[in-house]
PDB file of C-alpha atoms in Angstrom:
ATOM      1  CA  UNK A  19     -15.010   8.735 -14.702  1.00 68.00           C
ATOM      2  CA  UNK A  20     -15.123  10.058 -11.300  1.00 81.00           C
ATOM      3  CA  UNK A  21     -12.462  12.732  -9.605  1.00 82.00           C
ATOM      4  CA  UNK A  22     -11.067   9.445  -7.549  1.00 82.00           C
ATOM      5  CA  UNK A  23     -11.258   7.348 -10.880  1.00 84.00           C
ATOM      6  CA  UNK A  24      -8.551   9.726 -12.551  1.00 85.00           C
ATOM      7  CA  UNK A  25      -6.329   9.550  -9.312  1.00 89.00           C
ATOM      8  CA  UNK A  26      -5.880   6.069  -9.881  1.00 93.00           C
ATOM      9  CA  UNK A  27      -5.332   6.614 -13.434  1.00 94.00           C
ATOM     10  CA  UNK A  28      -1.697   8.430 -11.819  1.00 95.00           C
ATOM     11  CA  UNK A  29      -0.699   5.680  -9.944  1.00 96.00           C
ATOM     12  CA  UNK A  30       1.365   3.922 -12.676  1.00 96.00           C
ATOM     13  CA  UNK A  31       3.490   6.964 -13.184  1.00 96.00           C
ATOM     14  CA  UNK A  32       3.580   7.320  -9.263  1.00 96.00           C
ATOM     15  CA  UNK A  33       5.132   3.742  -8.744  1.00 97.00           C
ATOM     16  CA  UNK A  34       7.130   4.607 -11.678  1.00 97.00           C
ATOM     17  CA  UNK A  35       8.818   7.803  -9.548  1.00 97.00           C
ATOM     18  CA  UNK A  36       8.877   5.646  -6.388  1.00 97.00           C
ATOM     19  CA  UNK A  37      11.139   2.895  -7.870  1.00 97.00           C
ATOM     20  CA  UNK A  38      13.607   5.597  -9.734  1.00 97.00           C
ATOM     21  CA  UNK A  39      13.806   7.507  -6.393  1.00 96.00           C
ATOM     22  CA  UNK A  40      14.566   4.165  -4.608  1.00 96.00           C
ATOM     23  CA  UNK A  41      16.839   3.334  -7.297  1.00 96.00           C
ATOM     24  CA  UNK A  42      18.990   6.552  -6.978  1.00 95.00           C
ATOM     25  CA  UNK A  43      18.983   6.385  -3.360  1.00 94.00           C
ATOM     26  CA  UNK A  44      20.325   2.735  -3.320  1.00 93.00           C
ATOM     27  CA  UNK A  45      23.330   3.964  -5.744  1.00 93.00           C
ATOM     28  CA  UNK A  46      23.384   6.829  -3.708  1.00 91.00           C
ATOM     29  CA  UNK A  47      23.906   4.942  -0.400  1.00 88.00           C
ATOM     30  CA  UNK A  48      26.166   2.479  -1.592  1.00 85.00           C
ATOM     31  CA  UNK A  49      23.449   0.548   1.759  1.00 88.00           C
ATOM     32  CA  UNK A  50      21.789  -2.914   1.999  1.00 91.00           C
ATOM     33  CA  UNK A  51      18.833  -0.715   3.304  1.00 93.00           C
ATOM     34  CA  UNK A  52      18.718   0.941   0.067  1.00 93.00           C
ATOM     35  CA  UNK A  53      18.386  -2.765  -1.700  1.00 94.00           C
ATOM     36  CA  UNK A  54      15.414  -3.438  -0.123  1.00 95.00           C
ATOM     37  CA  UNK A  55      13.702  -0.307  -0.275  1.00 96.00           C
ATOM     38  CA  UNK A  56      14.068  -0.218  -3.987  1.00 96.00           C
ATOM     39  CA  UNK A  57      12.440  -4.126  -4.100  1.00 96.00           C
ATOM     40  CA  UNK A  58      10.086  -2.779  -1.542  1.00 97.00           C
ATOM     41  CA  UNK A  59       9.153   0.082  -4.195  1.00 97.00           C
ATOM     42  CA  UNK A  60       8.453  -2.595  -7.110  1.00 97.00           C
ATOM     43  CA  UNK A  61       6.412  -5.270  -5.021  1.00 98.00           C
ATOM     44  CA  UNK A  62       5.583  -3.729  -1.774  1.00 97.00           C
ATOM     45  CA  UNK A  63       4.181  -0.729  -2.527  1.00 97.00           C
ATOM     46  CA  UNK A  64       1.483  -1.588  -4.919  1.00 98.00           C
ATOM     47  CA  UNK A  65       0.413  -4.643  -2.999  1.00 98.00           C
ATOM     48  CA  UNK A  66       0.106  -2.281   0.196  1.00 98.00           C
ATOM     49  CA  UNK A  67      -1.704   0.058  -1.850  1.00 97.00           C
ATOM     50  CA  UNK A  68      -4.143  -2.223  -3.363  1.00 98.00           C
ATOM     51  CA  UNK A  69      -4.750  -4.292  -0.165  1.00 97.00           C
ATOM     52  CA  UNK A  70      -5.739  -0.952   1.556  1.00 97.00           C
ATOM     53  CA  UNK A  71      -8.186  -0.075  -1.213  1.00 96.00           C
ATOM     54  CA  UNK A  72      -9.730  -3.929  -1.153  1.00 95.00           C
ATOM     55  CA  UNK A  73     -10.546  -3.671   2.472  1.00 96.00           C
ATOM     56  CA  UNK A  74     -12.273  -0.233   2.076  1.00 96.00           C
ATOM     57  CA  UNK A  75     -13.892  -1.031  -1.287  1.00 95.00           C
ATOM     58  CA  UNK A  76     -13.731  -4.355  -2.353  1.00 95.00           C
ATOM     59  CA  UNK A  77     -13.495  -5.815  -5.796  1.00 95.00           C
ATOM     60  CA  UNK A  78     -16.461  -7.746  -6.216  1.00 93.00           C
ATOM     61  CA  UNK A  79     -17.463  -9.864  -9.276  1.00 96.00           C
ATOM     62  CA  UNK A  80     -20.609  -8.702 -11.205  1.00 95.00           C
ATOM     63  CA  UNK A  81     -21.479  -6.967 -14.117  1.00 94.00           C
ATOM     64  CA  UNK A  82     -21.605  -3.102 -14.051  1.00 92.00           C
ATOM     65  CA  UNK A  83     -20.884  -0.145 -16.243  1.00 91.00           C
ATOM     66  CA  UNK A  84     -17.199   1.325 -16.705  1.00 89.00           C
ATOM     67  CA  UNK A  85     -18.240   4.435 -18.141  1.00 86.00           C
ATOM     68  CA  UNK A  86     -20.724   5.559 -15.341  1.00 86.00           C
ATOM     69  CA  UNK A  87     -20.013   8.306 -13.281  1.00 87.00           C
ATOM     70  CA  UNK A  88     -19.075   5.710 -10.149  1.00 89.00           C
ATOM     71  CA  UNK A  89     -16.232   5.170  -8.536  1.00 92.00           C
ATOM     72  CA  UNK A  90     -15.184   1.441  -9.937  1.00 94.00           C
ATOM     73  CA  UNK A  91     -12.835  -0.517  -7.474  1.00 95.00           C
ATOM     74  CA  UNK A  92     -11.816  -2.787 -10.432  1.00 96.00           C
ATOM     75  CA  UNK A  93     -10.207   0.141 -12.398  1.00 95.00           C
ATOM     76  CA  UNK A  94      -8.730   1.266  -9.397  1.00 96.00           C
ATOM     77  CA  UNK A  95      -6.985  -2.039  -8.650  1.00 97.00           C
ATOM     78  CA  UNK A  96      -5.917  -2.576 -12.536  1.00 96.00           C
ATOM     79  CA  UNK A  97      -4.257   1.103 -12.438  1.00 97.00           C
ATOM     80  CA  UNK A  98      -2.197  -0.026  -9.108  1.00 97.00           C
ATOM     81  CA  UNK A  99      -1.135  -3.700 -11.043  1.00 97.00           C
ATOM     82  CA  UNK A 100      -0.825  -1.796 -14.102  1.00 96.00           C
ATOM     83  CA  UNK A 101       3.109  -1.857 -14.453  1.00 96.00           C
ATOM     84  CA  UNK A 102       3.423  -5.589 -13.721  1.00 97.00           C
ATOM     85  CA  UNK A 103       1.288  -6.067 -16.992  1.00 95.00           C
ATOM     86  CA  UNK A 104       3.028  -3.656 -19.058  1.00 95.00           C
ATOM     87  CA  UNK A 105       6.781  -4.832 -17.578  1.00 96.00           C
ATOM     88  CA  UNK A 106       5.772  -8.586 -17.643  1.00 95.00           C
ATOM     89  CA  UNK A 107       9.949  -9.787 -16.748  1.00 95.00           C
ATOM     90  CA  UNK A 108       8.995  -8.028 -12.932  1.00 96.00           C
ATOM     91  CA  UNK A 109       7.094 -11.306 -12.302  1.00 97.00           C
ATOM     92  CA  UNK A 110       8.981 -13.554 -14.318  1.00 96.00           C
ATOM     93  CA  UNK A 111      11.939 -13.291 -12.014  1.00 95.00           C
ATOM     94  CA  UNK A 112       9.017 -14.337  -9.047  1.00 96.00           C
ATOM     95  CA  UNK A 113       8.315 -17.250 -10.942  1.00 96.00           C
ATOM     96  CA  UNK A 114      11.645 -19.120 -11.081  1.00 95.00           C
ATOM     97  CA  UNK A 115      12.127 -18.893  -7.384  1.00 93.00           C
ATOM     98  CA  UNK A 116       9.808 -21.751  -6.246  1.00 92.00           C
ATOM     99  CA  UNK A 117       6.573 -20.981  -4.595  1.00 94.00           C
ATOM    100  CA  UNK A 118       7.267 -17.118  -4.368  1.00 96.00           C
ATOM    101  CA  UNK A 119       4.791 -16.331  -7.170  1.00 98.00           C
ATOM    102  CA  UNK A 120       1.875 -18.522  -5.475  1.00 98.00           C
ATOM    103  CA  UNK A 121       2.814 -16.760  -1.778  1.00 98.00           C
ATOM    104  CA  UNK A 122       2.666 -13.773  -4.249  1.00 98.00           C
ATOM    105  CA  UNK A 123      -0.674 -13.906  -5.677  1.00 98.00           C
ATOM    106  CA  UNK A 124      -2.290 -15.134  -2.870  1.00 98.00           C
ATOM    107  CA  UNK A 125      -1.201 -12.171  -1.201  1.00 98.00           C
ATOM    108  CA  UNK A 126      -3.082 -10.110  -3.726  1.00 98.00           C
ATOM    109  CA  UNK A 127      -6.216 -11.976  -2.485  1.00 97.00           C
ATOM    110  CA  UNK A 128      -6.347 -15.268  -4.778  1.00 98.00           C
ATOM    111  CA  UNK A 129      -6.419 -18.609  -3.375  1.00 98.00           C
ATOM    112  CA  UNK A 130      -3.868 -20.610  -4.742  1.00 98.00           C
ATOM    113  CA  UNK A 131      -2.931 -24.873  -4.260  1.00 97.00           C
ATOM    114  CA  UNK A 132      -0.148 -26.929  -3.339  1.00 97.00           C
ATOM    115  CA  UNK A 133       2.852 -27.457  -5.905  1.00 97.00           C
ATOM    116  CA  UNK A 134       1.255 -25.132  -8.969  1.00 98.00           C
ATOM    117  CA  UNK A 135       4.140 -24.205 -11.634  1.00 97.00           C
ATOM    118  CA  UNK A 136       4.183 -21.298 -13.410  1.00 97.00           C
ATOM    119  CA  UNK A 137       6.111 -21.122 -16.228  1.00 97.00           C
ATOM    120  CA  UNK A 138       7.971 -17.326 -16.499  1.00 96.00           C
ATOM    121  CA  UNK A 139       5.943 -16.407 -19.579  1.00 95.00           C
ATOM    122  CA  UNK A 140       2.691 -17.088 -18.381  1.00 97.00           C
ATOM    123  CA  UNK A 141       0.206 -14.200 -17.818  1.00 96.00           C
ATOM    124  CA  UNK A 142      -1.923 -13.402 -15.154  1.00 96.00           C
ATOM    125  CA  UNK A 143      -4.201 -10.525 -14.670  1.00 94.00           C
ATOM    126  CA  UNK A 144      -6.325  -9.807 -11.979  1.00 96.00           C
ATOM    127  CA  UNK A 145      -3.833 -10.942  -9.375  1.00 96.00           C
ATOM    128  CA  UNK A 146      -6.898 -11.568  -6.544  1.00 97.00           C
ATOM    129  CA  UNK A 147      -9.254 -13.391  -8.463  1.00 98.00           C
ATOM    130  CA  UNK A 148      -7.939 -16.931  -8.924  1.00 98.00           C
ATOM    131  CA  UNK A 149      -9.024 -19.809  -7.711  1.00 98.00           C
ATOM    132  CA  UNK A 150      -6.390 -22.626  -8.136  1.00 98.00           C
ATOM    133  CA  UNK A 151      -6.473 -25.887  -7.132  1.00 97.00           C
ATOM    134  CA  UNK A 152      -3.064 -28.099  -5.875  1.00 98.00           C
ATOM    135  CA  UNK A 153      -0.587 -29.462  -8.631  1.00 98.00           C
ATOM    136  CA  UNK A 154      -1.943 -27.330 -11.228  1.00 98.00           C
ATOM    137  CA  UNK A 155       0.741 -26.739 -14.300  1.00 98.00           C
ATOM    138  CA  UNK A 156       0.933 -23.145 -16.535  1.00 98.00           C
ATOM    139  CA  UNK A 157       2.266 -23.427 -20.158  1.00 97.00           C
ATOM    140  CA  UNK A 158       4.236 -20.906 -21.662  1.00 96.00           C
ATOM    141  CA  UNK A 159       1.998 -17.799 -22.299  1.00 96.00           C
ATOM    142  CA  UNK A 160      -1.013 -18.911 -21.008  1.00 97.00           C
ATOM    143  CA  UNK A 161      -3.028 -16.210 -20.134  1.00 97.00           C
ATOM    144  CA  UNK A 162      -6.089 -15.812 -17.225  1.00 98.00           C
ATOM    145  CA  UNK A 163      -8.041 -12.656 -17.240  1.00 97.00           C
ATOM    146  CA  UNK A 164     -10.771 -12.096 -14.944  1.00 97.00           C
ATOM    147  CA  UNK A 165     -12.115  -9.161 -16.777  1.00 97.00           C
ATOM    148  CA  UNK A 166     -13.996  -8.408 -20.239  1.00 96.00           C
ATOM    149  CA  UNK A 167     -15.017  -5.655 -21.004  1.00 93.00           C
ATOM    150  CA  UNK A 168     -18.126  -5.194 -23.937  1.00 91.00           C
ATOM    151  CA  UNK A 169     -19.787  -2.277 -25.626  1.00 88.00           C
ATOM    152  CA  UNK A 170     -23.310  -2.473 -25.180  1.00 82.00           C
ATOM    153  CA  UNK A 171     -25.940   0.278 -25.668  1.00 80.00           C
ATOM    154  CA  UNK A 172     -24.008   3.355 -25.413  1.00 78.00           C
ATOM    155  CA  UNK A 173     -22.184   1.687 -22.615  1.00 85.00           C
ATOM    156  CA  UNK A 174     -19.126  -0.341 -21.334  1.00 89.00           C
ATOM    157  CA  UNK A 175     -20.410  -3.294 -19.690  1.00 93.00           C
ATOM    158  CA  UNK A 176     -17.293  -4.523 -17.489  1.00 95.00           C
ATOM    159  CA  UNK A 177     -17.929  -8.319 -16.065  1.00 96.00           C
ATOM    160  CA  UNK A 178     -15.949  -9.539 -13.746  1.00 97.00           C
ATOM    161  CA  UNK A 179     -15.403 -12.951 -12.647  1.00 98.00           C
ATOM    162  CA  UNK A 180     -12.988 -15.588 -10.998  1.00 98.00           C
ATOM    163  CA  UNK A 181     -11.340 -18.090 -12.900  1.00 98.00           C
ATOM    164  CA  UNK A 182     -11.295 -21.447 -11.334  1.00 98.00           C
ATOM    165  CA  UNK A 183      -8.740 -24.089 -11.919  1.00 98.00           C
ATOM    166  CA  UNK A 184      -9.508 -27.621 -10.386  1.00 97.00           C
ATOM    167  CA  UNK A 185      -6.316 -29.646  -9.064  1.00 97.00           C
ATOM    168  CA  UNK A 186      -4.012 -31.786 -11.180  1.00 97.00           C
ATOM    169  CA  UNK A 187      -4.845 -29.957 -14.557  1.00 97.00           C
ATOM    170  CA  UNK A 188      -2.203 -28.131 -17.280  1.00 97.00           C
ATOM    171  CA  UNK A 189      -2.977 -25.631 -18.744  1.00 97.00           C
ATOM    172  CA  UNK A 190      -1.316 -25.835 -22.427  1.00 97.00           C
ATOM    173  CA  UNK A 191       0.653 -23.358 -23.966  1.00 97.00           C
ATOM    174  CA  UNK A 192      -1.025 -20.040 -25.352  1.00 97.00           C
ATOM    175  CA  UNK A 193      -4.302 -21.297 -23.520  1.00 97.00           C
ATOM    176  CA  UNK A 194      -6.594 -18.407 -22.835  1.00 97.00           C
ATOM    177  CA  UNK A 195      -8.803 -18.700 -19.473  1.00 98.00           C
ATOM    178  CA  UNK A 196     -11.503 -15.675 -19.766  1.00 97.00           C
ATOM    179  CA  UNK A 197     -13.558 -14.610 -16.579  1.00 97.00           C
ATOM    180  CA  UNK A 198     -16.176 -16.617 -15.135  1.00 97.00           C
ATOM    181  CA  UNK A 199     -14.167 -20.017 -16.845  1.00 97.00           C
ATOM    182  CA  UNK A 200     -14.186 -22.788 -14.312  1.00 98.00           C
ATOM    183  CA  UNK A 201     -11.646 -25.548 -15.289  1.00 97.00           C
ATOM    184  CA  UNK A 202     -12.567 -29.320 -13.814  1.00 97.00           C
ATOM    185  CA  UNK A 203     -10.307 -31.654 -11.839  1.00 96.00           C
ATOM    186  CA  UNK A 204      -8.058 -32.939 -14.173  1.00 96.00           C
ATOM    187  CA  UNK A 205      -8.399 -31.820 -16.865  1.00 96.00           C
ATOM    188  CA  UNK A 206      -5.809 -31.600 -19.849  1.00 96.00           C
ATOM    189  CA  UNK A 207      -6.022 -27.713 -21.854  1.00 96.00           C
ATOM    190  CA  UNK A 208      -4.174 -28.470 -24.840  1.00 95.00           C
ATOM    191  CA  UNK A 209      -1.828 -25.757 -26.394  1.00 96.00           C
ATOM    192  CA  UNK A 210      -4.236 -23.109 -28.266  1.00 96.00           C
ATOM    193  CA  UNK A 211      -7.634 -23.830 -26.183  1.00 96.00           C
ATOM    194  CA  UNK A 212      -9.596 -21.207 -25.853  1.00 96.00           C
ATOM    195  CA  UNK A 213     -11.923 -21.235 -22.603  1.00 97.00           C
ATOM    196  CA  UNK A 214     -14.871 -18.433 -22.992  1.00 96.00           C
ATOM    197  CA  UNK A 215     -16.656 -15.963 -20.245  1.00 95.00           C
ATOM    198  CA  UNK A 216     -18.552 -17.973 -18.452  1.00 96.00           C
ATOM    199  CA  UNK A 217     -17.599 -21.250 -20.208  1.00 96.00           C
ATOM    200  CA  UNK A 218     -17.360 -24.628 -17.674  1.00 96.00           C
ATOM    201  CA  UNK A 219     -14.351 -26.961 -19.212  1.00 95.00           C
ATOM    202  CA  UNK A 220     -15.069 -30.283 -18.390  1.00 89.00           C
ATOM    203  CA  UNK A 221     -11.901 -32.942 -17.610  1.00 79.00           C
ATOM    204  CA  UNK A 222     -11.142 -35.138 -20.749  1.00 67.00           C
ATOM    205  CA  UNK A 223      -8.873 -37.759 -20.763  1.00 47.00           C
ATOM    206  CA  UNK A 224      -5.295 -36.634 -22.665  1.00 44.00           C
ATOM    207  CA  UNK A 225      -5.784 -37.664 -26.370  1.00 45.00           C
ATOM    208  CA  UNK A 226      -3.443 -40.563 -27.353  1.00 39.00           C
TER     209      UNK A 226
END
């Protein structure tokens, strides 16, 4: 892990001490002002952050190794949305307000449809890399994850890859969308389904 590497590995405390600092200020100040610079702390601040270090060193999908002495932008960016993962109720307040999770993620850098719902316990890493089509529907704790990450060889081979979701599908309850899964048009994930790295779900009709 490189000197930069183990920077990033501080940020989570770092946004930690920025939202308790905004927090006591706000109480302090008794000031509207203070409101939104503690909201500004939880949401704005780590999408700044992580914007700035996409557009000097993008996350790009591939295959490489986690434990090489190399700066990896991927590890960077998962440090800075670190706290939204462990602290899942920051987002599910996003997700009740209509279309302020979408404008949300597709600030991070994904491209999301038209009229998607997102049910408040579903579960969404790797905020920039979905691809989602219009009038798409999350069940309760579904899950994407763009990332796997596999011993092989002495080494940590870290893949990364979108997940793409044609329009006009649900996604069941507890469905699990790994990286590299592209969903078709249509299609129907029953509660449970499992959709492997790399693994191209094709529509079915809904069972009867």
């Amino acid at each position: 892990m490189t000197l930069a590497s183990k920077f990033f590995s501080l940020f989570p405390a770092c946004h930690l001490v920025s939202i308790f600092g905004a927090l006591v200020w706000w109480i302090d100040s008794h000031s509207p002002i203070g409101l939104i610079i503690f909201l500004g702390a939880i949401y704005l601040f780590p999408l700044m952050c992580f914007r700035i270090l996409n557009f000097f060193t993008p996350i790009k999908e591939g295959k490489s190794d986690i434990l090489a002495k190399k700066f990896s932008p991927w590890w960077a960016g998962h440090q800075i949305q670190s706290l939204f993962i462990a602290v899942p109720a920051l987002e599910a307040v996003l997700k009740i307000l209509p279309g302020f999770y979408t404008l949300w993620l597709r600030c991070w850098g994904s491209e999301i449809g038209k009229n998607v719902y997102w049910t408040p316990g579903s579960i969404h890493y790797d905020r920039n890399l979905l691809l989602v089509g219009d009038n798409v529907v999350f069940g309760e704790q579904s899950l994407t994850v763009c990332h796997v990450i596999t011993p092989k060889e002495g080494s940590a081979e870290l893949s990364v890859a979108k997940v793409k979701i044609g329009e006009n599908s649900f996604i069941g309850a507890a469905a699990v969308l790994s990286p590299g899964a592209v969903i078709d048009k249509n299609s129907f994930l029953k509660a449970g389904t499992r959709v492997y790295p790399f693994e191209h779900f094709q529509a079915k009709t809904r069972d009867k």
